[in-house]
Amino acid sequence: VQLQASGGGLVQAGGSLRLSCAASGRTSSSYTMAWFRQAPGKEREFVGVSWRSSGYIYYADSVKGRFTISRDNTKNTVSLQMNSLKPEDTAVYYCAGANGVILSRIRMFQAYDSWGQGTLVTVSS
């Protein structure tokens, strides 16, 4: 499965951006799609996930209430709507995917075997 991410850019604090990720290839109803981010000098961090095609969506505490994940199973796409952005949200954002991710591992980047190319989000203060 190949993932293609789009969106990102420069925005002022308090602004909004939308990222999208499209999966091509063989996916199934067990395909989980997630977002991670990595700021300079920091480890890759879980942002949120659409677990399988179940409709269950989970977020990191740091983005809960500000970010929204939506998924279109007919198009194999997942989007990340980011509102009320803060300078600390500045990072390269990655979409990730894998089949058969169990719930206990959804926040672990090691659970995913397909990654998009990363898109830079910069939030200025």
mmCIF file of C-alpha atoms in Angstrom:
data_model
loop_
_atom_site.group_PDB
_atom_site.id
_atom_site.type_symbol
_atom_site.label_atom_id
_atom_site.label_comp_id
_atom_site.label_asym_id
_atom_site.label_seq_id
_atom_site.Cartn_x
_atom_site.Cartn_y
_atom_site.Cartn_z
ATOM 1 C CA VAL A 1 0.000 0.000 0.000
ATOM 2 C CA GLN A 2 1.281 3.440 -0.888
ATOM 3 C CA LEU A 3 0.245 6.549 0.977
ATOM 4 C CA GLN A 4 0.230 10.020 -0.500
ATOM 5 C CA ALA A 5 -0.137 12.975 1.833
ATOM 6 C CA SER A 6 -1.059 16.506 0.883
ATOM 7 C CA GLY A 7 -1.758 19.790 2.598
ATOM 8 C CA GLY A 8 0.354 21.519 5.180
ATOM 9 C CA GLY A 9 2.032 24.869 5.001
ATOM 10 C CA LEU A 10 2.511 27.981 7.084
ATOM 11 C CA VAL A 11 -0.216 29.363 9.311
ATOM 12 C CA GLN A 12 -0.447 31.772 12.192
ATOM 13 C CA ALA A 13 -1.256 30.602 15.679
ATOM 14 C CA GLY A 14 -4.980 30.093 16.062
ATOM 15 C CA GLY A 15 -5.383 29.249 12.403
ATOM 16 C CA SER A 16 -6.416 26.064 10.658
ATOM 17 C CA LEU A 17 -4.988 23.615 8.167
ATOM 18 C CA ARG A 18 -6.211 20.414 6.613
ATOM 19 C CA LEU A 19 -4.077 17.442 5.690
ATOM 20 C CA SER A 20 -5.193 14.605 3.498
ATOM 21 C CA CYS A 21 -3.812 11.146 2.878
ATOM 22 C CA ALA A 22 -4.793 8.764 0.118
ATOM 23 C CA ALA A 23 -4.026 5.052 0.169
ATOM 24 C CA SER A 24 -3.526 3.134 -3.032
ATOM 25 C CA GLY A 25 -3.127 -0.590 -3.271
ATOM 26 C CA ARG A 26 -4.689 -3.491 -1.472
ATOM 27 C CA THR A 27 -6.387 -2.446 1.710
ATOM 28 C CA SER A 28 -9.062 -4.213 3.681
ATOM 29 C CA SER A 29 -11.657 -3.485 6.313
ATOM 30 C CA SER A 30 -8.916 -4.007 8.893
ATOM 31 C CA TYR A 31 -6.777 -1.223 7.457
ATOM 32 C CA THR A 32 -5.872 1.358 10.075
ATOM 33 C CA MET A 33 -4.786 4.859 9.078
ATOM 34 C CA ALA A 34 -3.042 7.166 11.486
ATOM 35 C CA TRP A 35 -1.261 10.478 11.740
ATOM 36 C CA PHE A 36 2.060 11.041 13.430
ATOM 37 C CA ARG A 37 4.265 14.090 13.632
ATOM 38 C CA GLN A 38 7.886 14.796 14.277
ATOM 39 C CA ALA A 39 9.252 18.122 15.404
ATOM 40 C CA PRO A 40 12.946 18.980 14.966
ATOM 41 C CA GLY A 41 15.038 17.176 17.536
ATOM 42 C CA LYS A 42 12.101 15.203 18.873
ATOM 43 C CA GLU A 43 10.812 11.680 18.481
ATOM 44 C CA ARG A 44 7.940 10.803 16.217
ATOM 45 C CA GLU A 45 4.702 11.422 18.095
ATOM 46 C CA PHE A 46 1.257 9.909 17.723
ATOM 47 C CA VAL A 47 -1.418 12.419 16.716
ATOM 48 C CA GLY A 48 -4.517 10.397 15.984
ATOM 49 C CA VAL A 49 -5.856 7.317 14.296
ATOM 50 C CA SER A 50 -8.827 5.938 12.453
ATOM 51 C CA TRP A 51 -8.821 2.350 13.652
ATOM 52 C CA ARG A 52 -9.670 -0.075 10.881
ATOM 53 C CA SER A 53 -12.876 0.834 9.097
ATOM 54 C CA SER A 54 -14.818 0.662 12.322
ATOM 55 C CA GLY A 55 -15.288 4.367 12.723
ATOM 56 C CA TYR A 56 -13.376 4.390 15.994
ATOM 57 C CA ILE A 57 -11.106 7.420 16.143
ATOM 58 C CA TYR A 58 -8.577 8.200 18.859
ATOM 59 C CA TYR A 59 -6.490 11.284 19.502
ATOM 60 C CA ALA A 60 -3.434 12.229 21.467
ATOM 61 C CA ASP A 61 -4.302 14.333 24.476
ATOM 62 C CA SER A 62 -2.251 17.198 23.071
ATOM 63 C CA VAL A 63 -4.571 17.613 20.078
ATOM 64 C CA LYS A 64 -7.897 16.435 21.458
ATOM 65 C CA GLY A 65 -10.602 19.005 20.888
ATOM 66 C CA ARG A 66 -8.587 20.831 18.233
ATOM 67 C CA PHE A 67 -7.868 18.192 15.606
ATOM 68 C CA THR A 68 -10.436 16.059 13.811
ATOM 69 C CA ILE A 69 -9.830 12.936 11.771
ATOM 70 C CA SER A 70 -12.257 11.922 9.097
ATOM 71 C CA ARG A 71 -12.135 8.926 6.823
ATOM 72 C CA ASP A 72 -13.732 7.985 3.543
ATOM 73 C CA ASN A 73 -13.553 4.222 3.133
ATOM 74 C CA THR A 74 -14.911 4.361 -0.408
ATOM 75 C CA LYS A 75 -11.970 6.501 -1.480
ATOM 76 C CA ASN A 76 -9.375 5.097 0.936
ATOM 77 C CA THR A 77 -8.610 8.540 2.263
ATOM 78 C CA VAL A 78 -8.141 9.995 5.703
ATOM 79 C CA SER A 79 -8.015 13.676 6.568
ATOM 80 C CA LEU A 80 -6.717 15.629 9.517
ATOM 81 C CA GLN A 81 -8.452 18.922 10.178
ATOM 82 C CA MET A 82 -6.326 21.010 12.485
ATOM 83 C CA ASN A 83 -7.900 23.985 14.226
ATOM 84 C CA SER A 84 -6.646 26.372 16.882
ATOM 85 C CA LEU A 85 -3.101 25.607 15.870
ATOM 86 C CA LYS A 86 -0.295 26.395 18.262
ATOM 87 C CA PRO A 87 3.407 26.952 17.617
ATOM 88 C CA GLU A 88 4.090 23.658 19.361
ATOM 89 C CA ASP A 89 2.131 21.911 16.605
ATOM 90 C CA THR A 90 4.934 22.759 14.202
ATOM 91 C CA ALA A 91 6.278 19.496 12.814
ATOM 92 C CA VAL A 92 6.465 17.246 9.820
ATOM 93 C CA TYR A 93 3.221 15.314 9.725
ATOM 94 C CA TYR A 94 3.097 11.763 8.437
ATOM 95 C CA CYS A 95 0.200 9.554 7.564
ATOM 96 C CA ALA A 96 0.702 5.894 8.293
ATOM 97 C CA GLY A 97 -1.204 2.734 7.563
ATOM 98 C CA ALA A 98 -1.267 -0.956 8.218
ATOM 99 C CA ASN A 99 -3.564 -3.920 8.150
ATOM 100 C CA GLY A 100 -4.555 -5.659 11.344
ATOM 101 C CA VAL A 101 -3.280 -3.155 13.894
ATOM 102 C CA ILE A 102 -4.547 -4.199 17.293
ATOM 103 C CA LEU A 103 -6.018 -1.575 19.544
ATOM 104 C CA SER A 104 -3.224 -1.704 22.104
ATOM 105 C CA ARG A 105 -0.674 -0.723 19.452
ATOM 106 C CA ILE A 106 -2.467 2.094 17.624
ATOM 107 C CA ARG A 107 -0.239 4.759 19.182
ATOM 108 C CA MET A 108 2.997 2.985 18.314
ATOM 109 C CA PHE A 109 4.697 4.001 15.088
ATOM 110 C CA GLN A 110 6.245 0.531 14.910
ATOM 111 C CA ALA A 111 2.788 -0.904 14.245
ATOM 112 C CA TYR A 112 2.574 0.733 10.810
ATOM 113 C CA ASP A 113 4.277 -0.485 7.673
ATOM 114 C CA SER A 114 3.240 2.130 5.147
ATOM 115 C CA TRP A 115 4.147 5.794 5.452
ATOM 116 C CA GLY A 116 3.407 8.871 3.452
ATOM 117 C CA GLN A 117 6.189 11.235 2.489
ATOM 118 C CA GLY A 118 5.561 13.730 5.270
ATOM 119 C CA THR A 119 4.268 17.252 4.997
ATOM 120 C CA LEU A 120 5.541 20.250 6.925
ATOM 121 C CA VAL A 121 3.211 22.251 9.115
ATOM 122 C CA THR A 122 4.633 25.483 10.499
ATOM 123 C CA VAL A 123 2.678 27.534 13.012
ATOM 124 C CA SER A 124 4.013 31.010 13.652
ATOM 125 C CA SER A 125 3.398 32.864 16.892
#
